């Protein structure tokens, strides 16, 4: 059997129609398949490859760390330089209340840890999140997911959850002194890149402060420079009580984190001790990769680059099909007439060697999320291809 046959036989499948591109290698903005066809990865493996694939700094950091040590002990017991250096780098680039970093392996785990932390700190149980939000697929994040369709198939889930509508001020009244936390994506990703209106997020923060509910900001998709600032919350003048990161944090390696104040985080250490534990969280090789990736993002000011490149790319999309576009930095969505048109667009783009996608809760919107290192020439070429594809769809 060849790898394609083995993939369908032995790899647990997530949908009846996987892309099934057989990967040979990936470098920078490009992915190459085993037939030698080259694709521009215009979705960054879904918001992961912010510094591109196999960035040389990341490879060097991984190699050096792997030669020194890999796993030595479960999280939180030994002092490991890659972990503490990454935590220091993160906290140096965050508001002063976000100084304690708990490393995990994925976005879902970061959210799960944050939910537990909020319940433990506030001694409350109600969890509020948003319609059309996505925070991961394990039971905790699934319980607060903004889609009844996805949740219904797996009930019973966590009790005492409530969904409110993003950008709807009246719904903020549902946040009360019973609420442990409100989990929010500063820009809703899987909803199709929905931006917060006016000072909505500030009003949300105010309501949380008034009621004592913790504000958990999920920057798993928006973080690490993607939207034109290092963290999206910066551009909306809010400060999370707990910040969740993953995806682009690892430079291509699996890592997540939930970050809070020392005061809040310390509640996980007693009554009971070991209130949250993980074997592989903060793996030294992943932390070294993350440190290299984050340093590159900061040193090269890739956040500012994302802002300029996003604006530049959109200015090159001249066909009316792209009119309804929205986004921030290099996190962009282009709603199309319907799912049929979008799927045709995605297929034609793939044929031309451009990987694009749709969104979980917006299946007629085109997802654009390239590596932040993409060049102007590459953006010009993709824009030209997009305009041509749009002509074909007319
Ligand atoms: N939160 C957001 C906003 C996401 O976009 C995702 C993944 O798409 C997650 C959480 C879950 O991350 P992971 O797939 O690493 O569990």
mmCIF file of N, CA, C and O in Angstrom, residues 155-214:
data_model
loop_
_atom_site.group_PDB
_atom_site.id
_atom_site.type_symbol
_atom_site.label_atom_id
_atom_site.label_comp_id
_atom_site.label_asym_id
_atom_site.label_seq_id
_atom_site.Cartn_x
_atom_site.Cartn_y
_atom_site.Cartn_z
ATOM 1 N N UNK A 155 -23.221 15.717 24.022
ATOM 2 C CA UNK A 155 -23.713 15.987 25.376
ATOM 3 C C UNK A 155 -23.818 14.696 26.183
ATOM 4 O O UNK A 155 -23.971 13.634 25.597
ATOM 5 N N UNK A 156 -23.756 14.747 27.521
ATOM 6 C CA UNK A 156 -23.664 15.947 28.343
ATOM 7 C C UNK A 156 -22.246 16.538 28.375
ATOM 8 O O UNK A 156 -21.260 15.797 28.389
ATOM 9 N N UNK A 157 -22.204 17.860 28.394
ATOM 10 C CA UNK A 157 -20.931 18.588 28.493
ATOM 11 C C UNK A 157 -20.898 19.299 29.840
ATOM 12 O O UNK A 157 -21.720 19.024 30.710
ATOM 13 N N UNK A 158 -19.961 20.227 30.009
ATOM 14 C CA UNK A 158 -19.893 20.961 31.273
ATOM 15 C C UNK A 158 -21.198 21.705 31.526
ATOM 16 O O UNK A 158 -21.749 22.307 30.597
ATOM 17 N N UNK A 159 -21.695 21.678 32.761
ATOM 18 C CA UNK A 159 -22.925 22.426 33.066
ATOM 19 C C UNK A 159 -22.619 23.910 33.252
ATOM 20 O O UNK A 159 -21.445 24.307 33.284
ATOM 21 N N UNK A 160 -23.682 24.718 33.355
ATOM 22 C CA UNK A 160 -23.548 26.122 33.745
ATOM 23 C C UNK A 160 -22.752 26.952 32.737
ATOM 24 O O UNK A 160 -21.877 27.741 33.123
ATOM 25 N N UNK A 161 -23.024 26.712 31.468
ATOM 26 C CA UNK A 161 -22.402 27.533 30.425
ATOM 27 C C UNK A 161 -23.489 28.388 29.766
ATOM 28 O O UNK A 161 -24.657 28.015 29.758
ATOM 29 N N UNK A 162 -23.058 29.525 29.233
ATOM 30 C CA UNK A 162 -24.017 30.442 28.606
ATOM 31 C C UNK A 162 -23.354 31.052 27.376
ATOM 32 O O UNK A 162 -22.173 31.409 27.434
ATOM 33 N N UNK A 163 -24.125 31.168 26.287
ATOM 34 C CA UNK A 163 -23.582 31.815 25.090
ATOM 35 C C UNK A 163 -24.209 33.193 24.921
ATOM 36 O O UNK A 163 -25.434 33.328 24.984
ATOM 37 N N UNK A 164 -23.388 34.199 24.705
ATOM 38 C CA UNK A 164 -23.926 35.529 24.408
ATOM 39 C C UNK A 164 -23.444 35.943 23.017
ATOM 40 O O UNK A 164 -22.573 35.283 22.431
ATOM 41 N N UNK A 165 -24.037 37.029 22.516
ATOM 42 C CA UNK A 165 -23.723 37.423 21.137
ATOM 43 C C UNK A 165 -22.613 38.463 21.106
ATOM 44 O O UNK A 165 -22.676 39.459 21.840
ATOM 45 N N UNK A 166 -21.608 38.213 20.249
ATOM 46 C CA UNK A 166 -20.471 39.125 20.092
ATOM 47 C C UNK A 166 -20.970 40.457 19.545
ATOM 48 O O UNK A 166 -21.814 40.492 18.648
ATOM 49 N N UNK A 167 -20.486 41.535 20.086
ATOM 50 C CA UNK A 167 -20.835 42.901 19.658
ATOM 51 C C UNK A 167 -22.234 43.344 20.078
ATOM 52 O O UNK A 167 -22.676 44.414 19.667
ATOM 53 N N UNK A 168 -22.941 42.528 20.867
ATOM 54 C CA UNK A 168 -24.291 42.925 21.294
ATOM 55 C C UNK A 168 -24.222 43.418 22.743
ATOM 56 O O UNK A 168 -24.072 42.625 23.683
ATOM 57 N N UNK A 169 -24.356 44.723 22.901
ATOM 58 C CA UNK A 169 -24.149 45.322 24.227
ATOM 59 C C UNK A 169 -25.149 44.812 25.263
ATOM 60 O O UNK A 169 -24.776 44.558 26.411
ATOM 61 N N UNK A 170 -26.414 44.650 24.850
ATOM 62 C CA UNK A 170 -27.435 44.189 25.804
ATOM 63 C C UNK A 170 -27.068 42.866 26.454
ATOM 64 O O UNK A 170 -27.372 42.627 27.620
ATOM 65 N N UNK A 171 -26.428 41.998 25.674
ATOM 66 C CA UNK A 171 -26.095 40.664 26.186
ATOM 67 C C UNK A 171 -25.090 40.705 27.337
ATOM 68 O O UNK A 171 -24.965 39.739 28.098
ATOM 69 N N UNK A 172 -24.383 41.827 27.464
ATOM 70 C CA UNK A 172 -23.402 41.922 28.556
ATOM 71 C C UNK A 172 -24.096 41.850 29.919
ATOM 72 O O UNK A 172 -23.468 41.518 30.925
ATOM 73 N N UNK A 173 -25.404 42.158 29.925
ATOM 74 C CA UNK A 173 -26.172 42.094 31.189
ATOM 75 C C UNK A 173 -26.200 40.674 31.751
ATOM 76 O O UNK A 173 -26.482 40.471 32.931
ATOM 77 N N UNK A 174 -25.929 39.701 30.883
ATOM 78 C CA UNK A 174 -25.970 38.309 31.353
ATOM 79 C C UNK A 174 -24.749 37.944 32.187
ATOM 80 O O UNK A 174 -24.701 36.881 32.809
ATOM 81 N N UNK A 175 -23.748 38.821 32.169
ATOM 82 C CA UNK A 175 -22.562 38.590 33.010
ATOM 83 C C UNK A 175 -22.906 39.113 34.417
ATOM 84 O O UNK A 175 -23.257 40.281 34.570
ATOM 85 N N UNK A 176 -22.843 38.228 35.408
ATOM 86 C CA UNK A 176 -23.284 38.619 36.759
ATOM 87 C C UNK A 176 -22.244 38.205 37.808
ATOM 88 O O UNK A 176 -21.192 37.657 37.462
ATOM 89 N N UNK A 177 -22.592 38.385 39.054
ATOM 90 C CA UNK A 177 -21.695 37.985 40.148
ATOM 91 C C UNK A 177 -21.593 36.461 40.283
ATOM 92 O O UNK A 177 -20.838 35.965 41.103
ATOM 93 N N UNK A 178 -22.380 35.742 39.469
ATOM 94 C CA UNK A 178 -22.251 34.272 39.451
ATOM 95 C C UNK A 178 -21.254 33.807 38.387
ATOM 96 O O UNK A 178 -20.925 32.627 38.308
ATOM 97 N N UNK A 179 -20.821 34.728 37.550
ATOM 98 C CA UNK A 179 -19.995 34.337 36.397
ATOM 99 C C UNK A 179 -18.529 34.172 36.795
ATOM 100 O O UNK A 179 -17.925 35.110 37.325
ATOM 101 N N UNK A 180 -17.986 33.009 36.515
ATOM 102 C CA UNK A 180 -16.553 32.790 36.800
ATOM 103 C C UNK A 180 -15.697 33.496 35.763
ATOM 104 O O UNK A 180 -14.700 34.142 36.089
ATOM 105 N N UNK A 181 -16.082 33.371 34.501
ATOM 106 C CA UNK A 181 -15.256 33.968 33.456
ATOM 107 C C UNK A 181 -16.045 34.167 32.171
ATOM 108 O O UNK A 181 -17.083 33.531 31.953
ATOM 109 N N UNK A 182 -15.533 35.073 31.367
ATOM 110 C CA UNK A 182 -16.035 35.250 30.010
ATOM 111 C C UNK A 182 -14.850 34.967 29.091
ATOM 112 O O UNK A 182 -13.774 35.543 29.268
ATOM 113 N N UNK A 183 -15.048 34.048 28.172
ATOM 114 C CA UNK A 183 -13.969 33.691 27.243
ATOM 115 C C UNK A 183 -14.252 34.355 25.905
ATOM 116 O O UNK A 183 -15.308 34.138 25.309
ATOM 117 N N UNK A 184 -13.299 35.128 25.422
ATOM 118 C CA UNK A 184 -13.551 35.867 24.180
ATOM 119 C C UNK A 184 -12.345 35.807 23.242
ATOM 120 O O UNK A 184 -11.199 35.887 23.684
ATOM 121 N N UNK A 185 -12.623 35.635 21.965
ATOM 122 C CA UNK A 185 -11.589 35.855 20.946
ATOM 123 C C UNK A 185 -11.673 37.343 20.594
ATOM 124 O O UNK A 185 -12.759 37.807 20.226
ATOM 125 N N UNK A 186 -10.583 38.085 20.674
ATOM 126 C CA UNK A 186 -10.678 39.524 20.390
ATOM 127 C C UNK A 186 -11.172 39.794 18.968
ATOM 128 O O UNK A 186 -11.855 40.783 18.715
ATOM 129 N N UNK A 187 -10.797 38.914 18.060
ATOM 130 C CA UNK A 187 -11.395 38.894 16.717
ATOM 131 C C UNK A 187 -11.866 37.456 16.523
ATOM 132 O O UNK A 187 -11.073 36.521 16.641
ATOM 133 N N UNK A 188 -13.150 37.292 16.257
ATOM 134 C CA UNK A 188 -13.658 35.922 16.157
ATOM 135 C C UNK A 188 -13.143 35.256 14.882
ATOM 136 O O UNK A 188 -13.428 35.727 13.771
ATOM 137 N N UNK A 189 -12.387 34.182 15.050
ATOM 138 C CA UNK A 189 -11.753 33.531 13.905
ATOM 139 C C UNK A 189 -12.684 32.666 13.092
ATOM 140 O O UNK A 189 -13.037 32.991 11.956
ATOM 141 N N UNK A 190 -13.119 31.557 13.689
ATOM 142 C CA UNK A 190 -13.903 30.586 12.918
ATOM 143 C C UNK A 190 -15.289 31.107 12.549
ATOM 144 O O UNK A 190 -15.971 30.524 11.716
ATOM 145 N N UNK A 191 -15.694 32.211 13.160
ATOM 146 C CA UNK A 191 -16.959 32.840 12.762
ATOM 147 C C UNK A 191 -16.784 33.546 11.416
ATOM 148 O O UNK A 191 -17.758 34.054 10.846
ATOM 149 N N UNK A 192 -15.528 33.615 10.937
ATOM 150 C CA UNK A 192 -15.260 34.253 9.647
ATOM 151 C C UNK A 192 -14.608 35.620 9.804
ATOM 152 O O UNK A 192 -14.832 36.522 8.998
ATOM 153 N N UNK A 193 -13.778 35.771 10.837
ATOM 154 C CA UNK A 193 -13.058 37.027 11.129
ATOM 155 C C UNK A 193 -14.058 38.166 11.389
ATOM 156 O O UNK A 193 -14.281 39.049 10.553
ATOM 157 N N UNK A 194 -14.669 38.105 12.546
ATOM 158 C CA UNK A 194 -15.603 39.150 12.974
ATOM 159 C C UNK A 194 -14.862 40.087 13.933
ATOM 160 O O UNK A 194 -14.380 39.659 14.984
ATOM 161 N N UNK A 195 -14.781 41.345 13.544
ATOM 162 C CA UNK A 195 -14.041 42.324 14.351
ATOM 163 C C UNK A 195 -14.957 42.909 15.422
ATOM 164 O O UNK A 195 -16.159 43.071 15.198
ATOM 165 N N UNK A 196 -14.391 43.242 16.584
ATOM 166 C CA UNK A 196 -15.216 43.902 17.603
ATOM 167 C C UNK A 196 -15.562 45.318 17.152
ATOM 168 O O UNK A 196 -14.729 45.999 16.553
ATOM 169 N N UNK A 197 -16.804 45.732 17.429
ATOM 170 C CA UNK A 197 -17.225 47.073 16.997
ATOM 171 C C UNK A 197 -16.920 48.101 18.082
ATOM 172 O O UNK A 197 -17.081 47.825 19.271
ATOM 173 N N UNK A 198 -16.538 49.288 17.647
ATOM 174 C CA UNK A 198 -16.314 50.436 18.545
ATOM 175 C C UNK A 198 -15.520 50.024 19.792
ATOM 176 O O UNK A 198 -14.486 49.399 19.680
ATOM 177 N N UNK A 199 -16.063 50.353 20.965
ATOM 178 C CA UNK A 199 -15.351 49.996 22.195
ATOM 179 C C UNK A 199 -15.995 48.792 22.880
ATOM 180 O O UNK A 199 -16.018 48.694 24.108
ATOM 181 N N UNK A 200 -16.518 47.874 22.052
ATOM 182 C CA UNK A 200 -17.227 46.713 22.603
ATOM 183 C C UNK A 200 -16.380 45.940 23.622
ATOM 184 O O UNK A 200 -16.841 45.602 24.712
ATOM 185 N N UNK A 201 -15.116 45.668 23.251
ATOM 186 C CA UNK A 201 -14.288 44.845 24.149
ATOM 187 C C UNK A 201 -14.002 45.577 25.456
ATOM 188 O O UNK A 201 -13.903 44.959 26.524
ATOM 189 N N UNK A 202 -13.870 46.896 25.381
ATOM 190 C CA UNK A 202 -13.657 47.667 26.615
ATOM 191 C C UNK A 202 -14.888 47.576 27.525
ATOM 192 O O UNK A 202 -14.761 47.448 28.737
ATOM 193 N N UNK A 203 -16.058 47.633 26.898
ATOM 194 C CA UNK A 203 -17.299 47.519 27.694
ATOM 195 C C UNK A 203 -17.405 46.126 28.317
ATOM 196 O O UNK A 203 -17.861 45.975 29.448
ATOM 197 N N UNK A 204 -16.967 45.123 27.544
ATOM 198 C CA UNK A 204 -16.965 43.764 28.076
ATOM 199 C C UNK A 204 -16.033 43.681 29.286
ATOM 200 O O UNK A 204 -16.390 43.121 30.336
ATOM 201 N N UNK A 205 -14.851 44.261 29.145
ATOM 202 C CA UNK A 205 -13.901 44.222 30.260
ATOM 203 C C UNK A 205 -14.483 44.925 31.494
ATOM 204 O O UNK A 205 -14.356 44.448 32.620
ATOM 205 N N UNK A 206 -15.138 46.070 31.243
ATOM 206 C CA UNK A 206 -15.716 46.835 32.352
ATOM 207 C C UNK A 206 -16.756 45.986 33.106
ATOM 208 O O UNK A 206 -16.773 45.948 34.336
ATOM 209 N N UNK A 207 -17.597 45.321 32.331
ATOM 210 C CA UNK A 207 -18.633 44.480 32.951
ATOM 211 C C UNK A 207 -17.990 43.351 33.770
ATOM 212 O O UNK A 207 -18.460 43.023 34.869
ATOM 213 N N UNK A 208 -16.939 42.784 33.236
ATOM 214 C CA UNK A 208 -16.235 41.725 33.971
ATOM 215 C C UNK A 208 -15.672 42.297 35.276
ATOM 216 O O UNK A 208 -15.800 41.679 36.338
ATOM 217 N N UNK A 209 -15.052 43.465 35.191
ATOM 218 C CA UNK A 209 -14.481 44.080 36.393
ATOM 219 C C UNK A 209 -15.564 44.345 37.435
ATOM 220 O O UNK A 209 -15.369 44.117 38.627
ATOM 221 N N UNK A 210 -16.717 44.846 36.964
ATOM 222 C CA UNK A 210 -17.816 45.171 37.901
ATOM 223 C C UNK A 210 -18.339 43.933 38.626
ATOM 224 O O UNK A 210 -18.751 44.008 39.776
ATOM 225 N N UNK A 211 -18.343 42.811 37.926
ATOM 226 C CA UNK A 211 -18.955 41.605 38.507
ATOM 227 C C UNK A 211 -17.925 40.656 39.114
ATOM 228 O O UNK A 211 -18.306 39.661 39.745
ATOM 229 N N UNK A 212 -16.655 40.916 38.876
ATOM 230 C CA UNK A 212 -15.627 40.015 39.398
ATOM 231 C C UNK A 212 -15.416 38.780 38.543
ATOM 232 O O UNK A 212 -14.741 37.829 38.950
ATOM 233 N N UNK A 213 -16.000 38.798 37.336
ATOM 234 C CA UNK A 213 -15.767 37.674 36.406
ATOM 235 C C UNK A 213 -14.403 37.886 35.743
ATOM 236 O O UNK A 213 -14.046 39.021 35.421
ATOM 237 N N UNK A 214 -13.656 36.813 35.537
ATOM 238 C CA UNK A 214 -12.355 36.964 34.882
ATOM 239 C C UNK A 214 -12.536 37.008 33.362
ATOM 240 O O UNK A 214 -13.351 36.283 32.799
#
